[in-house]
Amino acid sequence: MLQSVAVFCGSQNGNNPIYIQHAETLGKLLAENKIDIVYGGGNSGLMGAVANAALENAGKIIGIIPKRLVDRERAHKSLTQIHIVDDMHTRKQMMYSLSEAILILPGGNGTLDEMFETITWNVLSIHDKKVILLNSAGFYNALVQHIENMFNEGFLYSENKIEICSTPEEVLQLLTKD
């Protein structure tokens, strides 16, 4: 059984209320299923929504946040553990090392950076983690189409192994199936 996941997502709420709703539902479902959450350590946006929902349901949540983002992303004060690290590279490396799978929720440049680095590391056999994209309200439709185009045009060595879900419940099914 899977015991931990890294969750990459926005430090802002986004414009569609379903983003927050999905983040909260996912945090709750992971906590109820005793799957530890490793995430960016913030208390704002989707990051805060995932963390707060997990904590409200007795979940274990580990935050990893760079010193320079402690104020900007408002470091969460109530986590099971928080690690304040020197930089983004250390943050990502620690998140990867503490998790067995990667969940991508809506977010901005940082979320995309984390997603593509994870996929690249899978392709290069640095690790082999399941990557699940929560495509809330079609948020990532254009990106998924572009990734398919990169493959079809011969710019990817192999198809990216991204599993795409539309709901938090589908994410949980993928995480808990044998």
Short mmCIF file of C-alpha atoms in Angstrom, two decimals:
data_model
loop_
_atom_site.label_atom_id
_atom_site.label_comp_id
_atom_site.label_asym_id
_atom_site.label_seq_id
_atom_site.Cartn_x
_atom_site.Cartn_y
_atom_site.Cartn_z
CA MET A 1 0.00 0.00 0.00
CA LEU A 2 1.22 3.45 -0.91
CA GLN A 3 2.16 5.47 2.17
CA SER A 4 3.17 8.93 0.94
CA VAL A 5 2.58 11.33 -1.92
CA ALA A 6 4.07 14.65 -2.94
CA VAL A 7 1.45 17.22 -3.86
CA PHE A 8 2.48 20.03 -6.19
CA CYS A 9 -0.04 22.84 -6.60
CA GLY A 10 -0.56 26.58 -6.57
CA SER A 11 0.08 28.93 -3.69
CA GLN A 12 -2.91 30.90 -4.95
CA ASN A 13 -6.59 29.90 -5.19
CA GLY A 14 -7.11 30.36 -8.90
CA ASN A 15 -10.34 31.73 -10.35
CA ASN A 16 -12.54 28.63 -10.35
CA PRO A 17 -13.89 27.54 -6.92
CA ILE A 18 -13.56 23.89 -7.96
CA TYR A 19 -9.77 24.15 -7.58
CA ILE A 20 -10.07 24.78 -3.84
CA GLN A 21 -12.88 22.24 -3.55
CA HIS A 22 -10.76 19.54 -5.21
CA ALA A 23 -7.72 20.43 -3.10
CA GLU A 24 -9.75 20.15 0.10
CA THR A 25 -11.38 16.88 -0.97
CA LEU A 26 -8.02 15.41 -1.91
CA GLY A 27 -6.46 16.40 1.42
CA LYS A 28 -9.38 14.79 3.26
CA LEU A 29 -9.30 11.58 1.20
CA LEU A 30 -5.54 11.16 1.61
CA ALA A 31 -5.81 11.67 5.39
CA GLU A 32 -8.72 9.23 5.70
CA ASN A 33 -6.71 6.62 3.80
CA LYS A 34 -3.58 7.15 5.92
CA ILE A 35 -1.51 8.43 2.99
CA ASP A 36 1.03 10.98 4.19
CA ILE A 37 1.27 14.24 2.26
CA VAL A 38 4.54 15.94 1.39
CA TYR A 39 4.02 19.41 -0.03
CA GLY A 40 5.47 22.91 -0.33
CA GLY A 41 4.78 23.98 3.24
CA GLY A 42 2.58 26.99 2.54
CA ASN A 43 -0.67 28.02 4.16
CA SER A 44 -2.08 29.90 1.17
CA GLY A 45 -3.88 28.90 -2.00
CA LEU A 46 -4.33 25.27 -2.97
CA MET A 47 -1.33 24.32 -0.84
CA GLY A 48 -3.08 25.59 2.26
CA ALA A 49 -6.36 23.97 1.26
CA VAL A 50 -4.77 20.52 0.91
CA ALA A 51 -2.87 20.88 4.18
CA ASN A 52 -5.78 22.20 6.23
CA ALA A 53 -8.18 19.53 4.99
CA ALA A 54 -5.66 16.79 5.79
CA LEU A 55 -5.00 18.20 9.25
CA GLU A 56 -8.75 18.47 9.96
CA ASN A 57 -8.96 14.73 9.23
CA ALA A 58 -6.00 13.66 11.37
CA GLY A 59 -3.65 13.35 8.41
CA LYS A 60 0.12 13.47 8.52
CA ILE A 61 1.47 16.35 6.47
CA ILE A 62 5.09 17.34 5.91
CA GLY A 63 5.90 20.78 4.55
CA ILE A 64 9.13 21.73 2.83
CA ILE A 65 9.64 25.41 2.15
CA PRO A 66 12.64 27.50 1.14
CA LYS A 67 13.67 30.30 3.53
CA ARG A 68 12.88 32.99 0.98
CA LEU A 69 9.28 31.75 0.62
CA VAL A 70 8.43 31.47 4.31
CA ASP A 71 6.70 34.86 4.25
CA ARG A 72 5.53 34.88 0.63
CA GLU A 73 3.77 31.49 0.78
CA ARG A 74 3.01 31.98 4.49
CA ALA A 75 4.65 28.93 6.02
CA HIS A 76 2.05 26.72 7.68
CA LYS A 77 2.42 26.68 11.47
CA SER A 78 0.39 23.55 12.30
CA LEU A 79 1.98 20.80 10.21
CA THR A 80 3.12 17.40 11.44
CA GLN A 81 6.62 18.46 10.32
CA ILE A 82 8.05 21.45 8.50
CA HIS A 83 11.48 21.69 6.95
CA ILE A 84 12.84 25.11 6.06
CA VAL A 85 15.46 24.59 3.36
CA ASP A 86 17.94 26.80 1.52
CA ASP A 87 16.49 26.73 -2.00
CA MET A 88 13.96 25.33 -4.46
CA HIS A 89 16.30 22.56 -5.62
CA THR A 90 16.61 21.25 -2.08
CA ARG A 91 12.84 21.54 -1.63
CA LYS A 92 12.09 19.48 -4.72
CA GLN A 93 14.75 16.87 -3.97
CA MET A 94 13.45 16.41 -0.44
CA MET A 95 9.84 16.19 -1.63
CA TYR A 96 10.77 13.52 -4.19
CA SER A 97 12.78 11.53 -1.67
CA LEU A 98 9.97 11.50 0.93
CA SER A 99 7.20 10.44 -1.47
CA GLU A 100 6.20 7.36 -3.41
CA ALA A 101 4.00 9.11 -6.00
CA ILE A 102 3.49 12.63 -7.32
CA LEU A 103 0.16 14.47 -7.53
CA ILE A 104 -0.18 17.59 -9.65
CA LEU A 105 -3.06 19.98 -9.01
CA PRO A 106 -3.71 23.29 -10.76
CA GLY A 107 -0.96 25.84 -10.27
CA GLY A 108 1.43 28.20 -11.98
CA ASN A 109 5.04 28.20 -13.12
CA GLY A 110 6.37 26.47 -9.99
CA THR A 111 3.86 23.64 -10.31
CA LEU A 112 4.76 23.12 -13.97
CA ASP A 113 8.47 23.19 -13.11
CA GLU A 114 7.94 20.51 -10.47
CA MET A 115 5.78 18.39 -12.78
CA PHE A 116 8.19 18.47 -15.70
CA GLU A 117 11.20 17.79 -13.50
CA THR A 118 9.44 14.74 -12.06
CA ILE A 119 8.57 13.47 -15.53
CA THR A 120 12.12 14.08 -16.76
CA TRP A 121 13.56 12.20 -13.78
CA ASN A 122 11.25 9.28 -14.58
CA VAL A 123 12.42 9.25 -18.22
CA LEU A 124 16.07 9.37 -17.10
CA SER A 125 15.47 6.58 -14.53
CA ILE A 126 16.53 8.82 -11.65
CA HIS A 127 13.34 7.57 -10.04
CA ASP A 128 10.18 5.81 -11.16
CA LYS A 129 7.27 7.47 -9.44
CA LYS A 130 3.67 7.44 -10.54
CA VAL A 131 2.67 10.94 -11.70
CA ILE A 132 -1.03 11.79 -11.46
CA LEU A 133 -2.44 15.01 -12.86
CA LEU A 134 -5.70 16.23 -11.32
CA ASN A 135 -7.22 18.03 -14.29
CA SER A 136 -9.82 19.98 -12.32
CA ALA A 137 -12.45 21.49 -14.66
CA GLY A 138 -10.15 20.83 -17.64
CA PHE A 139 -7.43 23.15 -16.27
CA TYR A 140 -4.66 21.15 -17.97
CA ASN A 141 -6.42 20.23 -21.24
CA ALA A 142 -4.23 22.46 -23.42
CA LEU A 143 -1.06 21.27 -21.68
CA VAL A 144 -1.98 17.60 -22.12
CA GLN A 145 -2.64 18.27 -25.80
CA HIS A 146 0.73 20.01 -26.13
CA ILE A 147 2.56 17.09 -24.46
CA GLU A 148 0.87 14.73 -26.93
CA ASN A 149 2.01 17.04 -29.75
CA MET A 150 5.62 16.99 -28.47
CA PHE A 151 5.52 13.18 -28.54
CA ASN A 152 3.90 13.02 -31.99
CA GLU A 153 6.46 15.49 -33.37
CA GLY A 154 9.37 13.38 -32.09
CA PHE A 155 10.63 15.58 -29.25
CA LEU A 156 10.07 13.08 -26.44
CA TYR A 157 12.01 9.84 -26.04
CA SER A 158 8.90 8.07 -24.86
CA GLU A 159 5.34 8.88 -23.98
CA ASN A 160 5.19 10.56 -20.62
CA LYS A 161 3.64 8.30 -18.06
CA ILE A 162 1.16 10.76 -16.66
CA GLU A 163 -2.13 9.47 -15.39
CA ILE A 164 -4.90 12.03 -15.76
CA CYS A 165 -7.91 12.27 -13.45
CA SER A 166 -10.85 14.64 -13.32
CA THR A 167 -11.77 14.20 -9.65
CA PRO A 168 -10.01 13.63 -6.33
CA GLU A 169 -11.89 10.32 -6.01
CA GLU A 170 -10.29 9.08 -9.27
CA VAL A 171 -6.88 10.09 -7.90
CA LEU A 172 -7.47 8.04 -4.76
CA GLN A 173 -8.53 5.02 -6.87
CA LEU A 174 -5.26 5.19 -8.81
CA LEU A 175 -3.24 5.50 -5.61
CA THR A 176 -4.92 2.58 -3.85
CA LYS A 177 -5.20 0.07 -6.67
CA ASP A 178 -2.70 -2.76 -6.71
#
